[in-house]
Coordinates of C-alpha atoms and ligand atoms in Angstrom, one line a residue:
M1 CA -4.6 60.9 -100.7
T2 CA -7.2 63.1 -99.1
W3 CA -9.4 63.4 -96.2
P4 CA -13.1 62.8 -97.1
P5 CA -14.6 65.8 -95.4
L6 CA -12.4 68.0 -97.7
L7 CA -14.6 66.8 -100.6
R8 CA -17.6 68.2 -98.9
L9 CA -15.9 71.6 -98.6
Q10 CA -14.9 71.3 -102.2
A11 CA -18.5 70.7 -103.3
A12 CA -19.7 73.7 -101.2
L13 CA -17.1 76.0 -102.8
G14 CA -17.6 74.9 -106.4
P15 CA -15.1 74.1 -109.1
E16 CA -14.1 77.7 -109.7
A17 CA -12.6 77.8 -106.2
E18 CA -9.7 75.5 -107.4
L19 CA -9.5 74.2 -103.8
V20 CA -6.0 72.6 -103.2
I21 CA -4.1 71.1 -100.3
V22 CA -0.9 73.1 -99.9
G23 CA 2.2 73.5 -97.8
G24 CA 3.1 71.2 -94.9
A25 CA 0.1 68.9 -95.5
V26 CA 1.2 68.0 -99.0
R27 CA 4.8 67.5 -97.9
D28 CA 3.8 65.3 -95.0
E29 CA 1.2 63.3 -97.0
L30 CA 3.8 62.5 -99.7
L31 CA 6.2 61.4 -97.0
G32 CA 3.6 59.4 -95.2
R33 CA 4.1 61.4 -92.0
P34 CA 1.3 62.3 -89.7
H35 CA 0.4 66.0 -89.7
A36 CA -1.7 68.0 -87.3
D37 CA -3.5 70.2 -89.8
W38 CA -4.7 70.5 -93.3
D39 CA -3.6 73.8 -95.0
L40 CA -5.9 74.6 -97.9
A41 CA -5.8 77.3 -100.6
S42 CA -8.4 78.6 -103.0
R43 CA -8.9 81.2 -105.7
L44 CA -12.0 82.5 -104.0
L45 CA -11.8 85.7 -101.9
P46 CA -12.3 85.1 -98.2
Q47 CA -15.8 86.6 -98.2
A48 CA -16.9 84.2 -100.9
V49 CA -15.4 81.2 -98.9
M50 CA -17.4 82.4 -95.9
A51 CA -20.6 82.8 -97.8
R52 CA -20.5 79.5 -99.8
A53 CA -19.3 77.3 -96.9
G54 CA -21.8 79.0 -94.6
A55 CA -24.7 78.4 -97.1
A56 CA -23.7 74.7 -97.1
G57 CA -24.2 74.6 -93.3
L58 CA -20.5 74.6 -92.4
K59 CA -19.2 76.6 -89.5
V60 CA -16.8 79.3 -90.6
I61 CA -14.6 81.7 -88.6
P62 CA -13.0 84.8 -90.1
T63 CA -9.6 84.3 -88.5
G64 CA -7.3 86.4 -90.7
L65 CA -9.4 88.2 -93.4
Q66 CA -6.6 90.7 -94.1
H67 CA -4.3 87.8 -95.0
G68 CA -7.0 86.0 -96.9
T69 CA -7.5 83.3 -94.3
V70 CA -10.8 81.9 -93.0
T71 CA -11.1 78.8 -90.8
V72 CA -13.8 76.2 -91.6
I73 CA -14.7 73.6 -89.1
L74 CA -14.9 70.1 -90.6
E75 CA -15.8 67.3 -88.3
D76 CA -14.8 69.4 -85.3
R77 CA -11.4 70.1 -86.8
P78 CA -10.3 73.6 -87.8
V79 CA -9.1 73.8 -91.4
E80 CA -7.6 77.0 -92.7
V81 CA -8.5 78.1 -96.2
T82 CA -6.3 80.8 -97.6
T83 CA -6.9 82.8 -100.7
F84 CA -4.1 82.5 -103.3
R85 CA -1.9 85.4 -102.5
S86 CA 1.4 87.0 -103.1
D87 CA 3.3 88.9 -100.5
G88 CA 4.2 92.5 -101.0
D89 CA 7.6 93.9 -100.0
Y90 CA 9.2 92.9 -96.8
L91 CA 10.6 96.0 -95.2
D92 CA 11.4 94.8 -91.7
G93 CA 12.6 91.2 -92.3
R94 CA 9.6 89.9 -90.4
R95 CA 6.3 90.4 -92.2
P96 CA 5.2 91.5 -95.7
E97 CA 4.0 95.1 -95.7
T98 CA 1.0 94.1 -97.8
V99 CA -0.5 91.0 -99.3
R100 CA -2.2 90.8 -102.7
L101 CA -5.2 88.4 -103.1
G102 CA -6.6 87.2 -106.3
V103 CA -3.3 85.9 -107.9
D104 CA -3.0 82.4 -109.4
L105 CA -1.8 79.3 -107.7
A106 CA 1.7 79.4 -109.3
E107 CA 2.3 82.8 -107.7
D108 CA 1.0 81.7 -104.4
L109 CA 3.4 78.7 -104.4
S110 CA 6.3 81.0 -105.3
R111 CA 6.0 83.0 -102.1
R112 CA 6.5 79.9 -100.0
D113 CA 9.7 79.2 -98.3
F114 CA 11.1 75.8 -99.4
T115 CA 10.5 73.6 -102.5
I116 CA 9.1 70.8 -100.3
N117 CA 6.6 73.3 -98.9
A118 CA 5.6 74.8 -102.3
M119 CA 3.5 72.0 -103.8
A120 CA -0.3 71.8 -104.2
L121 CA -2.6 68.9 -104.6
P122 CA -6.2 69.5 -106.0
V123 CA -8.8 68.3 -103.5
G124 CA -11.0 67.1 -106.2
G125 CA -8.3 64.9 -107.8
G126 CA -5.7 65.7 -110.4
D127 CA -1.9 66.0 -110.7
L128 CA 0.4 67.4 -108.0
V129 CA 1.3 71.0 -108.8
D130 CA 5.1 71.2 -108.3
P131 CA 6.7 74.1 -110.1
F132 CA 10.0 74.1 -108.1
G133 CA 10.9 70.4 -108.0
G134 CA 9.6 69.8 -104.4
R135 CA 8.9 66.2 -105.1
A136 CA 12.5 65.5 -106.3
D137 CA 13.8 67.3 -103.2
L138 CA 11.6 65.2 -101.0
A139 CA 13.0 62.1 -102.6
A140 CA 16.6 63.4 -102.3
G141 CA 16.1 64.6 -98.7
L142 CA 17.0 68.2 -99.4
I143 CA 15.8 71.5 -98.0
R144 CA 16.1 74.1 -100.8
A145 CA 14.8 77.6 -100.8
V146 CA 12.3 78.6 -103.5
G147 CA 14.1 81.1 -105.7
D148 CA 17.2 82.9 -104.6
P149 CA 18.0 82.0 -101.0
L150 CA 19.8 85.3 -100.3
Q151 CA 16.7 87.2 -101.3
R152 CA 14.3 84.9 -99.5
F153 CA 16.3 85.0 -96.3
A154 CA 16.4 88.8 -96.6
E155 CA 12.6 89.0 -96.7
D156 CA 12.0 86.9 -93.6
G157 CA 14.5 86.2 -91.0
L158 CA 12.6 83.2 -89.6
R159 CA 13.2 81.1 -92.7
P160 CA 16.8 80.1 -92.0
L161 CA 15.7 78.8 -88.6
R162 CA 12.8 77.0 -90.2
A163 CA 15.2 75.4 -92.6
C164 CA 17.2 73.9 -89.7
R165 CA 14.0 72.9 -88.0
F166 CA 12.9 70.9 -91.1
A167 CA 16.3 69.3 -91.4
S168 CA 15.8 68.0 -87.9
Q169 CA 12.2 67.0 -88.3
L170 CA 12.7 65.2 -91.6
G171 CA 16.3 64.1 -91.3
F172 CA 17.1 66.1 -94.4
D173 CA 20.3 67.8 -95.6
M174 CA 20.3 71.5 -96.6
E175 CA 21.1 72.2 -100.3
A176 CA 24.4 74.0 -100.6
A177 CA 23.3 77.5 -101.8
T178 CA 20.5 77.6 -99.2
Q179 CA 22.9 76.7 -96.5
A180 CA 25.6 79.2 -97.7
A181 CA 23.0 82.0 -97.6
I182 CA 22.3 81.7 -93.9
P183 CA 25.5 83.3 -92.6
E184 CA 25.0 86.2 -95.0
R185 CA 21.6 87.0 -93.5
L186 CA 22.2 86.7 -89.8
D187 CA 21.3 90.4 -89.4
V188 CA 17.8 89.8 -90.7
A189 CA 17.4 86.6 -88.6
R190 CA 18.4 88.6 -85.5
K191 CA 15.2 90.7 -85.7
V192 CA 12.8 87.8 -85.4
A193 CA 10.6 87.9 -82.3
M194 CA 11.8 85.6 -79.5
E195 CA 8.4 83.9 -79.2
R196 CA 8.7 82.7 -82.8
V197 CA 12.3 81.7 -82.3
F198 CA 11.4 79.7 -79.3
K199 CA 8.6 77.8 -81.1
E200 CA 11.0 76.9 -83.9
L201 CA 13.8 75.8 -81.6
D202 CA 11.4 73.7 -79.7
K203 CA 10.2 71.9 -82.8
L204 CA 13.8 71.5 -83.9
L205 CA 14.7 69.9 -80.6
R206 CA 11.8 67.5 -80.7
G207 CA 12.6 66.4 -84.3
Q208 CA 13.7 62.9 -85.3
E209 CA 17.3 64.0 -86.0
P210 CA 17.8 67.0 -83.7
Q211 CA 21.5 66.7 -83.9
R212 CA 21.4 67.7 -87.5
G213 CA 19.4 70.8 -86.8
L214 CA 21.7 71.7 -84.0
A215 CA 24.8 71.1 -86.0
L216 CA 23.4 73.4 -88.7
L217 CA 22.6 76.1 -86.1
A218 CA 26.3 76.0 -85.0
K219 CA 27.8 75.9 -88.5
S220 CA 25.6 78.7 -89.9
G221 CA 26.1 81.1 -86.9
L222 CA 22.4 81.1 -86.0
L223 CA 23.4 79.5 -82.6
D224 CA 25.2 82.7 -81.7
L225 CA 22.1 84.9 -82.2
W226 CA 19.9 83.0 -79.7
L227 CA 22.1 80.6 -77.7
P228 CA 25.5 82.3 -77.6
E229 CA 26.2 80.7 -74.2
L230 CA 26.5 77.3 -76.0
R231 CA 29.3 78.3 -78.4
P232 CA 32.2 77.6 -76.0
M233 CA 31.0 74.0 -75.8
V234 CA 32.2 73.5 -79.4
G235 CA 35.7 72.0 -79.1
C236 CA 35.7 71.9 -75.3
G237 CA 37.7 68.8 -74.6
Q238 CA 36.7 66.4 -71.8
N239 CA 38.3 63.6 -69.8
Q240 CA 38.8 59.8 -69.9
H241 CA 35.1 59.3 -69.2
H242 CA 34.2 60.8 -72.6
A243 CA 35.0 60.0 -76.2
H244 CA 33.6 63.4 -77.4
D245 CA 34.0 67.1 -76.7
V246 CA 31.2 68.8 -74.8
W247 CA 29.2 69.9 -77.9
R248 CA 29.4 66.6 -79.7
H249 CA 28.4 64.8 -76.4
T250 CA 25.5 67.3 -76.1
L251 CA 24.3 66.5 -79.6
E252 CA 24.4 62.8 -78.8
V253 CA 22.4 63.2 -75.5
V254 CA 19.8 65.3 -77.4
R255 CA 19.6 62.5 -80.0
F256 CA 19.2 59.7 -77.4
A257 CA 16.8 61.5 -75.1
P258 CA 13.0 60.8 -75.7
A259 CA 11.5 63.5 -77.9
E260 CA 9.7 65.4 -75.1
P261 CA 10.3 69.1 -74.6
A262 CA 11.9 69.1 -71.1
L263 CA 14.1 66.1 -71.8
R264 CA 15.4 67.5 -75.1
W265 CA 15.9 71.0 -73.6
A266 CA 17.7 69.6 -70.6
A267 CA 19.8 67.5 -73.0
L268 CA 20.8 70.6 -74.8
L269 CA 21.6 72.7 -71.7
H270 CA 22.8 70.3 -69.0
D271 CA 26.5 70.7 -69.7
A272 CA 26.4 74.3 -70.8
G273 CA 28.3 75.1 -67.6
K274 CA 31.2 72.9 -68.5
P275 CA 33.4 75.2 -70.5
G276 CA 33.2 77.9 -67.8
T277 CA 34.2 75.5 -65.0
R278 CA 36.9 73.5 -66.8
S279 CA 40.1 73.0 -64.9
V280 CA 43.1 70.7 -65.4
G281 CA 44.6 69.0 -62.3
P282 CA 48.3 68.4 -61.6
D283 CA 47.9 64.9 -63.0
G284 CA 46.6 66.4 -66.3
E285 CA 43.1 65.2 -65.5
V286 CA 40.3 67.5 -66.7
H287 CA 37.6 68.5 -64.2
F288 CA 34.4 70.5 -64.3
Y289 CA 33.7 71.2 -60.6
G290 CA 30.4 72.8 -60.0
H291 CA 29.3 72.7 -63.6
E292 CA 25.7 71.8 -62.7
A293 CA 25.2 75.0 -60.9
R294 CA 26.7 77.0 -63.7
S295 CA 24.5 75.1 -66.3
L296 CA 21.4 76.0 -64.2
E297 CA 22.4 79.7 -64.2
L298 CA 22.9 79.7 -67.9
T299 CA 19.7 77.9 -68.5
E300 CA 17.7 80.4 -66.5
G301 CA 19.1 83.2 -68.6
I302 CA 18.5 81.4 -71.9
F303 CA 14.8 80.6 -71.0
E304 CA 14.3 84.2 -69.8
R305 CA 15.5 85.5 -73.2
L306 CA 13.4 82.9 -75.1
K307 CA 10.3 83.6 -73.0
A308 CA 9.9 79.8 -72.3
S309 CA 6.8 78.8 -70.3
H310 CA 7.1 78.4 -66.5
A311 CA 6.3 74.7 -66.7
L312 CA 9.1 74.0 -69.2
R313 CA 11.6 76.0 -67.2
K314 CA 10.7 74.1 -64.0
S315 CA 11.0 70.6 -65.4
T316 CA 14.1 71.3 -67.5
L317 CA 15.9 72.8 -64.5
A318 CA 14.9 69.8 -62.3
L319 CA 16.4 67.4 -64.9
I320 CA 19.6 69.5 -65.0
R321 CA 19.8 69.8 -61.2
H322 CA 19.8 66.0 -60.8
H323 CA 21.8 64.9 -63.8
G324 CA 25.1 64.6 -61.9
T325 CA 23.8 62.2 -59.3
H326 CA 25.2 58.7 -60.0
P327 CA 24.0 56.1 -57.6
T328 CA 26.2 53.0 -57.4
E329 CA 25.6 49.6 -56.0
S330 CA 27.4 50.6 -52.8
W331 CA 24.7 53.1 -52.0
S332 CA 22.5 52.1 -49.0
D333 CA 18.8 51.8 -49.3
A334 CA 18.5 54.9 -47.2
A335 CA 20.7 56.9 -49.6
C336 CA 18.5 55.6 -52.5
R337 CA 15.3 56.8 -50.6
R338 CA 16.9 60.2 -50.1
L339 CA 17.4 60.4 -53.8
L340 CA 13.8 59.5 -54.5
G341 CA 12.8 62.1 -52.0
R342 CA 14.9 64.8 -53.7
L343 CA 13.5 64.0 -57.1
E344 CA 9.9 64.1 -55.7
A345 CA 10.5 67.4 -53.9
D346 CA 11.6 68.8 -57.3
G347 CA 8.5 67.4 -59.1
L348 CA 10.8 65.2 -61.2
A349 CA 9.3 61.8 -62.1
L350 CA 11.7 58.9 -61.7
D351 CA 11.1 57.8 -65.3
A352 CA 12.1 61.1 -66.7
W353 CA 15.2 61.2 -64.5
A354 CA 16.1 57.7 -65.6
A355 CA 15.5 58.4 -69.3
F356 CA 17.8 61.4 -69.1
R357 CA 20.5 59.5 -67.3
L358 CA 20.4 56.7 -69.8
A359 CA 20.7 59.1 -72.7
D360 CA 23.6 60.9 -70.9
Q361 CA 25.5 57.6 -70.3
R362 CA 24.9 56.4 -73.8
A363 CA 26.2 59.6 -75.3
K364 CA 29.6 59.2 -73.6
G365 CA 30.5 57.0 -76.5
Q366 CA 32.1 54.2 -74.5
A367 CA 31.2 50.7 -73.4
W368 CA 27.5 51.3 -73.8
E369 CA 26.5 47.7 -72.9
L370 CA 28.1 47.9 -69.5
H371 CA 26.3 51.2 -68.8
L372 CA 23.0 49.6 -69.8
A373 CA 23.3 46.6 -67.6
E374 CA 24.3 48.8 -64.6
H375 CA 21.5 51.2 -65.4
T376 CA 18.9 48.5 -65.5
K377 CA 20.0 47.1 -62.2
L378 CA 19.9 50.5 -60.6
M379 CA 16.4 51.2 -61.9
T380 CA 15.1 47.9 -60.7
R381 CA 16.4 48.7 -57.2
L382 CA 15.0 52.2 -57.2
E383 CA 11.6 51.1 -58.5
S384 CA 11.3 48.3 -55.9
L385 CA 12.2 50.7 -53.1
R386 CA 9.6 53.2 -54.4
A387 CA 7.0 50.4 -54.7
A388 CA 7.1 49.9 -50.9
R389 CA 5.7 53.5 -50.7
P390 CA 8.2 54.8 -48.1
A391 CA 7.7 58.2 -46.6
L392 CA 9.8 60.6 -48.8
S393 CA 8.6 64.0 -47.5
I394 CA 7.3 65.6 -44.3
R395 CA 3.8 65.3 -45.8
D396 CA 4.2 61.5 -45.6
L397 CA 5.0 61.3 -41.8
A398 CA 2.6 59.3 -39.7
L399 CA 2.2 62.3 -37.4
D400 CA 1.2 65.6 -38.9
G401 CA 2.1 69.1 -37.6
A402 CA -1.0 69.4 -35.6
A403 CA -0.4 66.1 -33.8
L404 CA 3.2 67.1 -33.0
M405 CA 2.0 70.4 -31.6
R406 CA -0.5 68.6 -29.4
L407 CA 2.2 66.2 -28.2
A408 CA 4.6 69.0 -27.4
G409 CA 1.9 71.2 -25.9
R410 CA 3.3 74.1 -27.9
S411 CA 2.0 76.2 -30.8
G412 CA 3.8 76.3 -34.1
G413 CA 7.1 77.9 -34.7
P414 CA 10.5 77.1 -36.2
W415 CA 11.0 74.3 -33.7
L416 CA 8.2 72.3 -35.6
G417 CA 9.8 72.4 -39.0
S418 CA 13.2 71.3 -37.6
L419 CA 11.6 68.5 -35.6
Q420 CA 9.8 67.3 -38.7
K421 CA 13.0 67.3 -40.7
R422 CA 14.7 65.2 -38.0
L423 CA 11.8 62.8 -37.9
L424 CA 11.9 62.5 -41.7
E425 CA 15.6 61.7 -41.6
A426 CA 14.9 58.9 -39.1
V427 CA 12.1 57.5 -41.3
L428 CA 14.3 57.7 -44.5
D429 CA 16.9 55.6 -42.6
D430 CA 14.3 53.1 -41.4
P431 CA 10.8 53.3 -42.9
A432 CA 9.5 51.0 -40.0
V433 CA 9.8 54.1 -37.7
N434 CA 6.9 55.8 -39.5
T435 CA 4.1 54.9 -37.1
P436 CA 2.4 57.3 -34.8
E437 CA 3.7 55.5 -31.7
R438 CA 7.4 55.4 -32.7
L439 CA 7.3 58.9 -34.1
A440 CA 5.8 60.1 -30.8
E441 CA 8.6 58.3 -28.9
L442 CA 11.2 59.9 -31.1
A443 CA 9.7 63.3 -30.9
A444 CA 9.7 63.1 -27.1
R445 CA 13.4 62.3 -27.1
E446 CA 14.2 65.1 -29.6
L447 CA 12.2 67.8 -27.9
P448 CA 14.1 69.9 -25.3
Ligands
ATP501 P1 4.3 72.4 -89.6 O1 2.8 72.8 -89.6 O2 4.6 71.0 -89.6 O3 5.0 73.2 -88.6 P2 4.3 73.7 -92.2 O4 5.2 73.6 -93.3 O5 2.9 73.3 -92.4 O6 4.9 72.9 -91.0 P3 3.3 76.2 -91.3 O7 3.9 77.2 -90.5 O8 2.0 75.5 -90.9 O9 4.4 75.2 -91.7 O10 3.0 76.9 -92.7 C1 2.3 76.4 -93.8 C2 2.9 76.7 -95.1 O11 3.0 78.1 -95.3 C3 4.4 76.2 -95.2 O12 4.4 74.8 -95.7 C4 4.9 77.1 -96.3 O13 4.4 76.8 -97.6 C5 4.3 78.4 -95.9 N1 5.1 79.2 -94.9 C6 5.0 79.2 -93.6 N2 5.9 80.0 -93.0 C7 6.5 80.6 -94.0 C8 7.5 81.6 -94.1 N3 8.1 82.1 -93.0 N4 7.9 82.0 -95.3 C9 7.4 81.5 -96.4 N5 6.4 80.6 -96.4 C10 6.0 80.1 -95.3
MG502 MG1 1.3 73.5 -91.0

């Protein structure tokens, strides 16, 4: 269980380096999961790693000398080698004040967050170093803090969130004392920088069992630190269309949505506006009038706080904006084309819209097979309408703005945009109208 180029590095550093694979790479290798990077640790000080790897012709970058980290490039892949270290006191709940290099491997492993992340595997061969029972916890599917969880969560407020993230990614439970410590340390978690919170939430959402991670956030109180707008969803009852309350439905949509960022974030946030718009009609029926608009507002606020990227905001908002559109068989082709046009104008791919819709339907907890049959039929229809490449936007009209100005003998102005809109409506109703001749005829009639 190792990657051959690591042996080359091991040879360059020599046996006294005690080069080991650590952290996430060991965990994921033991689980047979793919992992993006190899984390390595060594007894050598960073200067010695640089000198020896450099002398062997390897490219080395001093990425974090003060923390003992250098990056070695092996077959074009960056590999971090960190000197065995212990962390000094954590005074601010975020970063250790100092780090001490030159400690032994056991001490290095003891500073790590969870038992499943605190194992080491010698690169040159040899037994797994597992002082905290990480392997047993991997087998049992448990996230357990190394040492006293209350103390470990007091040192670094990100750890409770990482614990929820690993529960989601690995489909693990959280060991009881570890879980019980989170509500006691919310004040430390509160101090973590939003960029780091966002990265962890994003990984949590994209995990294989995101509903576990989200349920843990809600149960532990972490949810209220970063996503307080979502709390009212818990226990918010719905109507005859739903078997679940809004929160439970949300967890199901997240679970069923493909593991792509915008789809998972939209799944989490699409019904956030429901609690605030809930009303009960005279017949006792529950309504959520205007909840999409409210969900959009809440989502913008949440993404602002979490400093999410512009691209993620845009695609998530588009999914939420269109999640309440439910075409039926009685829709005309023209109405279906208008929907395709609205999705396109919002930069939302039909596939993404469809995947979201399917997850949302499936999560209602009722007669799923009926929904699937209806969904498949609808998608076949939308796809065949789209395959005919009808004009869906003003850009697609057979006469462009310049041609219309020439025809009208006028220079541009508000008249042009409103004419183009009317022509597009005619073309959406009947794509055969989209030829230069017929558009010219229509324009002549429309113009004063
Ligand atoms: P992944 O790379 O899949 O996100 P990982 O476990 O490798 O997961 P990294 O952030 O790459 O996580 O960190 C590598 C290792 O460093 C971890 O496995 C863990 O041993 C240790 N570590 C990372 N963050 C912390 C932390 N906040 N507190 C204690 N140890 C940590
Ligand atoms: Mg890692």
